[in-house]
Coordinates of C-alpha atoms in Angstrom, one line a residue:
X1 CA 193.0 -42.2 168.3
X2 CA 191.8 -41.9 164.8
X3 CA 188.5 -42.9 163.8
X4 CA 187.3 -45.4 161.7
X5 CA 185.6 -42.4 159.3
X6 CA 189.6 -41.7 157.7
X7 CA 189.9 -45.6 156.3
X8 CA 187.2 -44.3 153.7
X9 CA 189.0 -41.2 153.0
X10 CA 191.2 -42.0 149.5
X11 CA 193.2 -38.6 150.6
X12 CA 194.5 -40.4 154.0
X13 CA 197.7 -42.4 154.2
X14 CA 195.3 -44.6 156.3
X15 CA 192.6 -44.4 153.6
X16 CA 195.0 -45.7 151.1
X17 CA 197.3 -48.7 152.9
X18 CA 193.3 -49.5 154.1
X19 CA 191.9 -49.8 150.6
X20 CA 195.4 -51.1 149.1
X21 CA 195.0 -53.9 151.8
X22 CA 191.4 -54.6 150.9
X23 CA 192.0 -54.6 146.8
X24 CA 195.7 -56.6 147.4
X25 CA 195.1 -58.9 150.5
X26 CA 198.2 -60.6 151.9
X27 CA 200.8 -58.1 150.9
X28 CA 204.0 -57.4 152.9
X29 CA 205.1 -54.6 154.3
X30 CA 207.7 -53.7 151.5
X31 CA 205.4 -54.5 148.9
X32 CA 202.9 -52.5 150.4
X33 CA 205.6 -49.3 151.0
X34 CA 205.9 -49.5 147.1
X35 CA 202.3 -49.8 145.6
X36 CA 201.8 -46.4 147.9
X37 CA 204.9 -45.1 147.5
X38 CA 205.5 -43.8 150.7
X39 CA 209.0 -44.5 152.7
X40 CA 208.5 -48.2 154.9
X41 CA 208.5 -46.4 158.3
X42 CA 205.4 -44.4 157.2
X43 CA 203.8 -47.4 155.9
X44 CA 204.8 -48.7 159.2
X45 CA 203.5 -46.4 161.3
X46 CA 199.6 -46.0 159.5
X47 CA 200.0 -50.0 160.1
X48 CA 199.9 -50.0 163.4
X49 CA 197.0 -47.9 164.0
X50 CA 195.2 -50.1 161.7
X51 CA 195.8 -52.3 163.8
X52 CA 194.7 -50.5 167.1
X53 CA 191.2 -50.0 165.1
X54 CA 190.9 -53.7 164.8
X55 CA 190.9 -52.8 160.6
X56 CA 193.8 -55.3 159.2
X57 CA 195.3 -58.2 160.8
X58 CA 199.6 -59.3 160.7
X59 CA 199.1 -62.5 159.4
X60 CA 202.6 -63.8 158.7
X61 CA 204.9 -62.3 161.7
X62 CA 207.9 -64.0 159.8
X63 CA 207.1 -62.4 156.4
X64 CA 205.4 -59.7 157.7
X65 CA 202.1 -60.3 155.4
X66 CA 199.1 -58.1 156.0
X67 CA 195.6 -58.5 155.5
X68 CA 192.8 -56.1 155.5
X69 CA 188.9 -57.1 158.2
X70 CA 186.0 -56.7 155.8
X71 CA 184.8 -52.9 155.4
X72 CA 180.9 -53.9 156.0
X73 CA 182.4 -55.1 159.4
X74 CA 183.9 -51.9 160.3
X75 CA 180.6 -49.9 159.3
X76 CA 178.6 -51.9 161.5
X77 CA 180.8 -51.7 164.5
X78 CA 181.1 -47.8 163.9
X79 CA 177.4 -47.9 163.4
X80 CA 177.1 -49.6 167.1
X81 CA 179.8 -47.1 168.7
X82 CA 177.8 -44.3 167.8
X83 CA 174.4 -45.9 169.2
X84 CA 176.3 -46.4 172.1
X85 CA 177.5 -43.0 172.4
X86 CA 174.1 -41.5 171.7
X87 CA 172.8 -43.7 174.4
X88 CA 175.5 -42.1 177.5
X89 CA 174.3 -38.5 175.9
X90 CA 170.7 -39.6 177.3
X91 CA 171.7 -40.9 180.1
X92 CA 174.1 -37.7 180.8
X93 CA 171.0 -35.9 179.8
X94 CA 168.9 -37.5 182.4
X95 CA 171.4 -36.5 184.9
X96 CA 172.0 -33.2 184.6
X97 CA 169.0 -32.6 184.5
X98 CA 168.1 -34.0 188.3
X99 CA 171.0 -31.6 188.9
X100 CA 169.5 -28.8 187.5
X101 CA 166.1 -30.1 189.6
X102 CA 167.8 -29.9 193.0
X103 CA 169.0 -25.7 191.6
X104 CA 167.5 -23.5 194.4
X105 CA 166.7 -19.4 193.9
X106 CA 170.4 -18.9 196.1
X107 CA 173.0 -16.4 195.1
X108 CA 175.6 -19.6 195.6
X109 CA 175.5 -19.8 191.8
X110 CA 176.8 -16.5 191.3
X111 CA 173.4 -15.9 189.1
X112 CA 174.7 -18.7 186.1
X113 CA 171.8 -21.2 186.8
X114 CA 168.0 -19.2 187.4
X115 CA 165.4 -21.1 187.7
X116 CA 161.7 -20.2 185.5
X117 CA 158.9 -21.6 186.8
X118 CA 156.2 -19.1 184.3
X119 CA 155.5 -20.6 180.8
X120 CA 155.2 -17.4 179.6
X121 CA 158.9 -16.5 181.2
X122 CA 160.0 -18.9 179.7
X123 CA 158.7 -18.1 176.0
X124 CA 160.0 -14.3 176.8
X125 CA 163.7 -16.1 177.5
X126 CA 163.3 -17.7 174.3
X127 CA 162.2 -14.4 172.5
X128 CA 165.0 -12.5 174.1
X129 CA 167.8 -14.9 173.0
X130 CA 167.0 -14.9 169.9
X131 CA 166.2 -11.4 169.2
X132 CA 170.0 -10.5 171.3
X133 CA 172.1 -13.4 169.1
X134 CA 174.8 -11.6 167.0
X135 CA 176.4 -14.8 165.5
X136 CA 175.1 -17.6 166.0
X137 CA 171.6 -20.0 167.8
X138 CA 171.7 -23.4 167.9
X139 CA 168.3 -24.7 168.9
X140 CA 167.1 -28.3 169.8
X141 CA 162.7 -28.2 169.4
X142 CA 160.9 -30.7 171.1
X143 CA 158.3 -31.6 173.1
X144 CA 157.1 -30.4 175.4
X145 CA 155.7 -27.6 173.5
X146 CA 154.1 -24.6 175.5
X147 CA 153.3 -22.2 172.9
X148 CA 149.8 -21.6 171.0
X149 CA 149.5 -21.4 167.3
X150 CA 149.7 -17.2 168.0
X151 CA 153.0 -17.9 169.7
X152 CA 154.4 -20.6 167.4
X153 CA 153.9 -18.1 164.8
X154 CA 155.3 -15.3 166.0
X155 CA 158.7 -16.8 167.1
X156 CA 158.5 -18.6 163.5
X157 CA 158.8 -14.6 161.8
X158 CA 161.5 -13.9 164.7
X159 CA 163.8 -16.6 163.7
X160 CA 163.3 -15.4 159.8
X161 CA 164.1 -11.7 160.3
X162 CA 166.7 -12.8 163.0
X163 CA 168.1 -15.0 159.8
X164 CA 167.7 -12.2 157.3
X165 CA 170.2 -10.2 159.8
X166 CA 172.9 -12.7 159.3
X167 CA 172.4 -14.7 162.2
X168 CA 173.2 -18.7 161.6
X169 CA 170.9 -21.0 162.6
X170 CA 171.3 -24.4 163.9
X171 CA 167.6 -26.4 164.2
X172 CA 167.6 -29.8 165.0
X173 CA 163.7 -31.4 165.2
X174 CA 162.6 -34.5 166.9
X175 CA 161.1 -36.8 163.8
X176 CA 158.0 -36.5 165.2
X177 CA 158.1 -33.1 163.2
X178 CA 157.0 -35.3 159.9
X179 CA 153.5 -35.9 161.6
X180 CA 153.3 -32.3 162.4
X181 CA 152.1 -30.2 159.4
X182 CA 152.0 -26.6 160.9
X183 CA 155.9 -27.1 162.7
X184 CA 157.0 -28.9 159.3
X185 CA 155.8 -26.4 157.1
X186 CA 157.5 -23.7 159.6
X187 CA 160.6 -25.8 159.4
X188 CA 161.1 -25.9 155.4
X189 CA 160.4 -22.0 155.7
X190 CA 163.1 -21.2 157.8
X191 CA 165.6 -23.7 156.0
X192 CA 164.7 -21.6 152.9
X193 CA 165.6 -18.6 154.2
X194 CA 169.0 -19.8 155.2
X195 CA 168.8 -21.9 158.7
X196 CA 169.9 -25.7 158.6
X197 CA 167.8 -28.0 160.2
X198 CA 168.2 -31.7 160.6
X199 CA 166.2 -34.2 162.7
X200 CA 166.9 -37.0 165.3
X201 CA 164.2 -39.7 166.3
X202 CA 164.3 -38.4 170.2
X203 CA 166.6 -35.7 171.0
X204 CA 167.5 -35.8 174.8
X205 CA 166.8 -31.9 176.2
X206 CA 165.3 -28.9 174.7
X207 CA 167.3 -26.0 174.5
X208 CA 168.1 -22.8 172.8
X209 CA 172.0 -21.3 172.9
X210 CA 172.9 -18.0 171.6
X211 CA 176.2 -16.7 170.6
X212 CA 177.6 -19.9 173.0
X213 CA 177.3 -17.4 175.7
X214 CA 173.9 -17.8 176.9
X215 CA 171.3 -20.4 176.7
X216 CA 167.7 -21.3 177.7
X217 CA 166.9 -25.3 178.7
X218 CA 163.2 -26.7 179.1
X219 CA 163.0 -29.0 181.6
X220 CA 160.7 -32.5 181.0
X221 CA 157.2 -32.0 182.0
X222 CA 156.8 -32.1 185.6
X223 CA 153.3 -32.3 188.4
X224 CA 155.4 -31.3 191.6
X225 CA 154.4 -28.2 192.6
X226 CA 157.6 -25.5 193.1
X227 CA 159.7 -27.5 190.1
X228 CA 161.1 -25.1 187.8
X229 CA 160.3 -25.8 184.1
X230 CA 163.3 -24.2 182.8
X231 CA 166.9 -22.6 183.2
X232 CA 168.2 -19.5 182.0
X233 CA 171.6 -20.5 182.0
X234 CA 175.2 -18.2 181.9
X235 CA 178.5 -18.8 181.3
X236 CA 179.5 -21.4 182.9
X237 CA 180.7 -25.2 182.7
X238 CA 177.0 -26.4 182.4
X239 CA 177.0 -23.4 179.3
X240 CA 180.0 -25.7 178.3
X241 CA 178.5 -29.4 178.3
X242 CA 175.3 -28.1 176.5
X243 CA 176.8 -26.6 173.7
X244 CA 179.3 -29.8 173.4
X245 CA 176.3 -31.5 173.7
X246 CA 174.6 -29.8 170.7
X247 CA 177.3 -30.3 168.5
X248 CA 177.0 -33.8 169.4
X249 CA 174.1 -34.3 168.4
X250 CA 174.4 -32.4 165.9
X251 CA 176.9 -34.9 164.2
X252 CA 174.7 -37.7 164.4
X253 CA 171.2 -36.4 163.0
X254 CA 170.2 -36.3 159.2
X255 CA 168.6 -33.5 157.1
X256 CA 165.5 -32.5 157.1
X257 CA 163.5 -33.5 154.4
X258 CA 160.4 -32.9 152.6
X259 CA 160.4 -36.3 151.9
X260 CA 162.1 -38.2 154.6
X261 CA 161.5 -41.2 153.1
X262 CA 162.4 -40.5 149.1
X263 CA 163.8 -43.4 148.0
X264 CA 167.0 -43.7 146.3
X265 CA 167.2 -44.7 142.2
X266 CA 169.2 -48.2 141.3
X267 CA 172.8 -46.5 140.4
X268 CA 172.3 -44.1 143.6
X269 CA 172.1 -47.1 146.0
X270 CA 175.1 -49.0 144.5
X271 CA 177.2 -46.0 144.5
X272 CA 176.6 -46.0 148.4
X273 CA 177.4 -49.3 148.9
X274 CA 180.8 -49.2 146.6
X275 CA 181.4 -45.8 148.5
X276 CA 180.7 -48.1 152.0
X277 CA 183.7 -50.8 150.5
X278 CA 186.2 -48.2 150.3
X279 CA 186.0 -48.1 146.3
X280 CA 187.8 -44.9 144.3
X281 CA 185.5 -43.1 142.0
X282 CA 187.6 -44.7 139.6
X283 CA 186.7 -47.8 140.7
X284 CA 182.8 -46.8 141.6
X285 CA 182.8 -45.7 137.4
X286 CA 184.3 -48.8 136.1
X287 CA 182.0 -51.3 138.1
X288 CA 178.9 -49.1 137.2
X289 CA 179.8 -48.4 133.6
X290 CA 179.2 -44.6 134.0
X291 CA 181.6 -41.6 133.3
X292 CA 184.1 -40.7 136.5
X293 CA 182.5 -37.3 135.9
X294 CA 178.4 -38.8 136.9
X295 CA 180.0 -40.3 139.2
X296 CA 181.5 -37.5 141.3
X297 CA 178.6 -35.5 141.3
X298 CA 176.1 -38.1 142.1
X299 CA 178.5 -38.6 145.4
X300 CA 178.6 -35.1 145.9
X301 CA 174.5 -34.8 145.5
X302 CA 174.3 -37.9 147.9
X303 CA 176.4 -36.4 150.4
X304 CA 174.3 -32.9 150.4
X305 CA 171.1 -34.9 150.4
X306 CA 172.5 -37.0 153.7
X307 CA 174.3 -34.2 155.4
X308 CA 177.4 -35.8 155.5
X309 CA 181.0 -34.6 155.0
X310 CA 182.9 -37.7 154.5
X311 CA 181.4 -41.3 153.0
X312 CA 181.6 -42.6 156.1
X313 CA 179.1 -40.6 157.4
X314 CA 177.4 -40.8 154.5
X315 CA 177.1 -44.9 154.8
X316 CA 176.0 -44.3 158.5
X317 CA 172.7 -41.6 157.4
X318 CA 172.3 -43.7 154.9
X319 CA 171.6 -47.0 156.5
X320 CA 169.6 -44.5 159.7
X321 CA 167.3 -44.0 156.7
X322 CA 166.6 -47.2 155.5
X323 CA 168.4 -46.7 152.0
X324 CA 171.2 -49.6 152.6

């Protein structure tokens, strides 16, 4: 089904029947087919999966008169689907990795789940994806962390040459990295030199995936002696969910910041909110009394600054960060 992220998308035929509906409310069908200009059965059509999102309402089955739900309504229940979702990554988190507990040193898994139980193993695996990726690693740092400042440093000039040799790097931080001067200030380094990093307030597993063909996952902390700490995983379907998994969380973490918590001027913040209501640049320019040209490149500076692609997401980092 579509998501709620195309009713803020002025390009959509969705977009547009949405914002018509919320700028003309009780319009028919007809009426509606005109002011877009798009044939009746089109109109139609987008109609009824507005409906199926919960976003307008048939008022009027005789005359067919439609009515949009308010747009801050919509945000919020997005807002809540994605907490949601977020919250059945952990828990799918917390369960593979009791299945990767109960992984014995057997040749039944044709050699695609090993077992480490060294910390310094482990730190080679890292070493050795990293230094092997020809495309791309996509790398989720949190703690626990088992390397020295020695260490820490040393895979910090790895991922920087790796970088320099046109490898793309995906970093996404707990937010714990703020408190963390040493990792933070190893972080900006390595976004300046080309990586993109983001942050989440509690990222579920730690792991490392080159090329999508290997990968390297840290297992929590554990006392029990014989546990494995990590996985040195294969191809496989597990190699599967944990790249899904990434991009997942990829999709709902902000960018990082060396001030996470720079605040946003006057006309920034009502330029989000407009954005949030489904207003046009047009529109946005009018309301605020500013050229159509400030306005599209303050959006475009507010969506670089949020990480976001559409204004939906946009609305959704924004209110994570305590700007709405």
């Amino acid at each position: 089904m579509t998501g709620l992220h195309e009713l803020f998308e002025a390009e959509s035929l969705l977009g547009r029947a949405y914002a018509a509906l919320v700028q003309h409310p009780r319009i028919g069908l007809t009426e509606l087919a005109e002011h877009l200009g798009e044939p009746p059965e089109a109109v139609a059509a987008a109609l009824a999966e507005l409906v199926e999102l919960q976003a307008v309402v048939r008022i009027e089955d005789d005359g067919g008169v439609w009515d949009a739900h308010a747009p801050e309504a919509l945000s919020e229940a997005e807002s809540r689907r994605r907490q949601a979702q977020t919250a059945r990554m952990h828990a799918a988190a917390a369960r593979l990795g009791e299945t990767f507990r109960s992984v014995r040193r057997s040749a039944r898994g044709d050699g695609t789940v090993v077992p480490m139980y060294e910390t310094r193993e482990m730190i080679a695996e890292f070493e050795d994806l990293q230094r092997n990726a020809c495309k791309t690693v996509r790398l989720v740092e949190r703690g626990p962390y088992v390397c020295d400042d020695e260490r820490a440093e040393r895979l910090f000039e790895l991922k920087t040459a790796r970088i320099e040799a046109g490898v793309r790097y995906q970093l996404l931080y707990q937010d714990t990295i703020y408190q963390d001067a040493d990792r933070l200030r190893h972080a900006l380094a390595v976004t300046a030199a080309g990586a993109q990093a983001r942050t989440l307030p509690d990222p579920p597993v730690k792991v490392l995936i080159a090329d999508g063909e290997r990968a390297s996952l840290m297992l929590h902390h554990d006392e029990r002696r014989g546990d494995p700490m990590g996985l040195r995983i294969g191809p496989s379907p597990t190699l599967d969910l944990l790249v899904r998994t990434f991009d997942v969380l990829w999709s709902l973490a902000a960018p990082i910041s060396v001030n996470p918590s720079e605040p946003l001027d006057e006309r920034d913040r009502a330029i989000l909110t407009l954005m949030g209501l489904g207003a046009t640049d047009d529109t946005i320019a009018r309301r605020l009394g500013m050229s159509r040209r400030t306005v599209v490149r303050r959006t475009a500076s507010l969506l670089e600054r949020l990480g976001a692609s559409t204004r939906f997401q946009a609305g959704v980092q924004a209110m994570r960060r305590g700007w709405l």
